[in-house]
CSV table of C-alpha atoms in Angstrom, one decimal:
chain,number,residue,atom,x,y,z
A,174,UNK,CA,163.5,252.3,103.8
A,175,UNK,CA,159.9,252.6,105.1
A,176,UNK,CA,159.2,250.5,108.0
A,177,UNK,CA,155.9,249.0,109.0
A,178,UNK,CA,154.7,249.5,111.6
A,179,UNK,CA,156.6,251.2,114.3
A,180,UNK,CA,153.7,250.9,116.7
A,181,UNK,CA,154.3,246.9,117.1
A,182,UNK,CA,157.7,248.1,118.6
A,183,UNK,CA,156.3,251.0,120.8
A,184,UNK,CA,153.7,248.2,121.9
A,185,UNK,CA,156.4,246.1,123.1
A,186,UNK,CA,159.0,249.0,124.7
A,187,UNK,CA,155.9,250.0,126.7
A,188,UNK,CA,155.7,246.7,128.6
A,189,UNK,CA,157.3,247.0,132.0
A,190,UNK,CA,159.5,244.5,132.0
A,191,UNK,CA,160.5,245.0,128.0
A,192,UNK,CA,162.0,248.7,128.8
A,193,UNK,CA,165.1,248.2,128.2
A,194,UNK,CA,164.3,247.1,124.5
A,195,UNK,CA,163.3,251.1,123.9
A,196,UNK,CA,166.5,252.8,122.9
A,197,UNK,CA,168.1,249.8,120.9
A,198,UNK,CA,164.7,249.6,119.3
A,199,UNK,CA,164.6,253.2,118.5
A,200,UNK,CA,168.0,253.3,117.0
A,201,UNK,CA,167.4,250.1,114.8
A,202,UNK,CA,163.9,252.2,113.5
A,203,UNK,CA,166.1,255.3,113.0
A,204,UNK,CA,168.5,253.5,111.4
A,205,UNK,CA,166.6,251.4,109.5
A,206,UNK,CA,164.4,254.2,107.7
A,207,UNK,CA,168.0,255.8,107.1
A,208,UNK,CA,169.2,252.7,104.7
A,209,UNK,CA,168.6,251.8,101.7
A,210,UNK,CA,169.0,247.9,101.0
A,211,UNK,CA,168.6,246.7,97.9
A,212,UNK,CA,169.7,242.9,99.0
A,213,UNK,CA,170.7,241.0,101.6
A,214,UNK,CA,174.3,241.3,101.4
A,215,UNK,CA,173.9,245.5,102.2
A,216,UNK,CA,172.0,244.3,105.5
A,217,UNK,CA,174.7,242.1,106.4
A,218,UNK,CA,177.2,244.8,105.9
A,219,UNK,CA,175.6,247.1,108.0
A,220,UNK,CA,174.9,244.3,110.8
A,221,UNK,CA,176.9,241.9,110.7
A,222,UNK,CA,175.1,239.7,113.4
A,223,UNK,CA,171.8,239.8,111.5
A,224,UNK,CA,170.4,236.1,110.3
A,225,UNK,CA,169.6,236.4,107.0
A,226,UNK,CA,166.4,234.0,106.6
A,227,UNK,CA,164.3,232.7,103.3
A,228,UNK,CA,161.3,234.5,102.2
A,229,UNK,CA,163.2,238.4,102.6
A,230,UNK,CA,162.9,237.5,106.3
A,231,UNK,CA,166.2,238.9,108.6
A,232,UNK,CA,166.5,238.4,112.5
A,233,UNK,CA,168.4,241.1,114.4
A,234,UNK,CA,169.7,240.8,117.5
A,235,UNK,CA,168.6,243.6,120.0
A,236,UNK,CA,170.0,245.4,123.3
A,237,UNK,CA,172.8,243.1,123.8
A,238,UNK,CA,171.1,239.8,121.9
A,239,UNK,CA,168.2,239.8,124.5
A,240,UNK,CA,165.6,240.5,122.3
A,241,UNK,CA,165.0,239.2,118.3
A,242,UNK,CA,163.5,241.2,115.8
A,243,UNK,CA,162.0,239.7,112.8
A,244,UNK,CA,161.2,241.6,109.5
A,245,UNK,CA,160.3,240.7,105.9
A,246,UNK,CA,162.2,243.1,103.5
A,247,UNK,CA,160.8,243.7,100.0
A,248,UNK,CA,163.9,245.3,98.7
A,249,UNK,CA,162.0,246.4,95.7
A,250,UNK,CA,159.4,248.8,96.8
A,251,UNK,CA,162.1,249.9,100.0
A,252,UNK,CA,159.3,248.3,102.7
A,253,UNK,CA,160.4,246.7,105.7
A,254,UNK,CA,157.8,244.6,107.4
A,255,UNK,CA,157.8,244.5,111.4
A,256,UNK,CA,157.1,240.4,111.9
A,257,UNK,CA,157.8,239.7,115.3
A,258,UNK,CA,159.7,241.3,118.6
A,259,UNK,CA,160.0,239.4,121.5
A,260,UNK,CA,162.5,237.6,123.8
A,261,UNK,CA,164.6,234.3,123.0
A,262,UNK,CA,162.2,231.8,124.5
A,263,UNK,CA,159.6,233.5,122.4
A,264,UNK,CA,161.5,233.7,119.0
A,265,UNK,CA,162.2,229.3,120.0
A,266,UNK,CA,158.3,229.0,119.6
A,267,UNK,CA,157.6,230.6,115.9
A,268,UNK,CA,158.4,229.8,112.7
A,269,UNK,CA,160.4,233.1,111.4
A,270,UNK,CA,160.2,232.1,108.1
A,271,UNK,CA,156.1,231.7,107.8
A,272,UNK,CA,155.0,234.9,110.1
Protein backbone atom coordinates (compact mmCIF):
# COMPACT_ATOMS: atom_id res chain seq x y z
CA UNK A 1 0.00 0.00 0.00
CA UNK A 2 1.16 3.59 -0.53
CA UNK A 3 0.54 5.70 2.36
CA UNK A 4 -0.09 9.36 2.37
CA UNK A 5 1.52 11.30 3.91
CA UNK A 6 3.98 10.05 6.44
CA UNK A 7 5.00 13.57 7.28
CA UNK A 8 1.47 14.12 9.32
CA UNK A 9 2.86 11.22 11.52
CA UNK A 10 6.55 12.55 11.82
CA UNK A 11 4.74 15.99 12.68
CA UNK A 12 2.99 14.49 15.47
CA UNK A 13 6.09 11.98 16.92
CA UNK A 14 8.14 15.20 16.96
CA UNK A 15 5.98 16.80 19.68
CA UNK A 16 7.41 16.48 23.06
CA UNK A 17 5.01 15.08 24.82
CA UNK A 18 3.75 12.67 21.72
CA UNK A 19 7.22 10.74 21.76
CA UNK A 20 6.25 7.82 22.69
CA UNK A 21 3.85 7.57 19.60
CA UNK A 22 7.28 7.26 17.26
CA UNK A 23 8.14 3.61 17.15
CA UNK A 24 4.42 2.22 17.13
CA UNK A 25 3.93 4.82 14.50
CA UNK A 26 6.78 3.74 12.52
CA UNK A 27 5.96 0.12 12.67
CA UNK A 28 2.23 0.67 11.61
CA UNK A 29 3.91 2.89 8.43
CA UNK A 30 6.24 -0.07 7.77
CA UNK A 31 3.78 -2.32 8.04
CA UNK A 32 1.25 -0.68 6.33
CA UNK A 33 3.28 -0.05 2.99
CA UNK A 34 4.15 -3.88 3.41
CA UNK A 35 0.23 -4.97 2.94
CA UNK A 36 -1.82 -5.25 0.42
CA UNK A 37 -5.67 -4.89 1.41
CA UNK A 38 -7.98 -5.30 -1.02
CA UNK A 39 -11.04 -4.98 1.67
CA UNK A 40 -11.75 -4.51 4.97
CA UNK A 41 -11.96 -7.95 6.22
CA UNK A 42 -7.79 -8.36 5.20
CA UNK A 43 -7.36 -5.20 7.62
CA UNK A 44 -9.16 -6.83 10.30
CA UNK A 45 -7.16 -9.90 9.89
CA UNK A 46 -4.06 -8.35 10.23
CA UNK A 47 -5.32 -6.00 13.33
CA UNK A 48 -7.75 -7.34 14.87
CA UNK A 49 -8.49 -4.27 17.14
CA UNK A 50 -8.84 -1.86 14.14
CA UNK A 51 -12.56 -0.12 13.88
CA UNK A 52 -13.62 -0.51 10.66
CA UNK A 53 -15.67 2.82 9.78
CA UNK A 54 -18.02 3.89 6.64
CA UNK A 55 -16.52 5.83 3.84
CA UNK A 56 -13.03 3.30 3.63
CA UNK A 57 -12.24 5.04 6.94
CA UNK A 58 -10.37 2.41 9.78
CA UNK A 59 -9.29 3.60 13.35
CA UNK A 60 -6.18 1.90 14.75
CA UNK A 61 -5.32 1.83 18.08
CA UNK A 62 -1.61 2.95 18.69
CA UNK A 63 1.30 2.42 21.48
CA UNK A 64 -0.89 0.51 23.81
CA UNK A 65 -4.51 2.35 22.71
CA UNK A 66 -3.16 5.80 23.65
CA UNK A 67 -3.25 7.21 20.55
CA UNK A 68 -5.92 6.76 17.36
CA UNK A 69 -5.08 6.79 13.91
CA UNK A 70 -7.55 7.43 11.29
CA UNK A 71 -7.16 6.61 7.51
CA UNK A 72 -9.32 6.43 4.46
CA UNK A 73 -8.28 3.34 2.34
CA UNK A 74 -9.09 3.28 -1.34
CA UNK A 75 -8.50 -0.39 -1.72
CA UNK A 76 -8.59 0.03 -5.47
CA UNK A 77 -5.66 2.14 -6.44
CA UNK A 78 -3.61 0.54 -2.97
CA UNK A 79 -3.65 4.39 -1.37
CA UNK A 80 -3.97 4.72 2.20
CA UNK A 81 -4.94 8.22 3.40
CA UNK A 82 -3.37 9.64 6.75
CA UNK A 83 -6.81 11.44 8.34
CA UNK A 84 -6.12 12.11 11.71
CA UNK A 85 -3.44 11.12 14.67
CA UNK A 86 -4.02 12.32 17.93
CA UNK A 87 -4.95 11.30 21.55
CA UNK A 88 -8.38 9.89 22.87
CA UNK A 89 -9.84 13.20 24.02
CA UNK A 90 -8.93 14.41 20.52
CA UNK A 91 -10.31 11.56 18.39
CA UNK A 92 -13.97 12.31 21.10
CA UNK A 93 -14.05 15.82 19.16
CA UNK A 94 -14.06 14.81 15.28
CA UNK A 95 -16.18 13.10 13.13
CA UNK A 96 -13.94 10.09 11.75
CA UNK A 97 -16.19 9.38 9.26
CA UNK A 98 -16.35 13.09 7.42
CA UNK A 99 -12.30 14.12 7.79
Amino acid sequence: MRVIAKGTLKDFWSVNEYRDSEQPLKSWYQEARQANWSNHNEVKVQYVNASILRYGRVVFNIAGNKYRLVVRINYDYKFVYIRFIGTHSEYDKIDAEKI
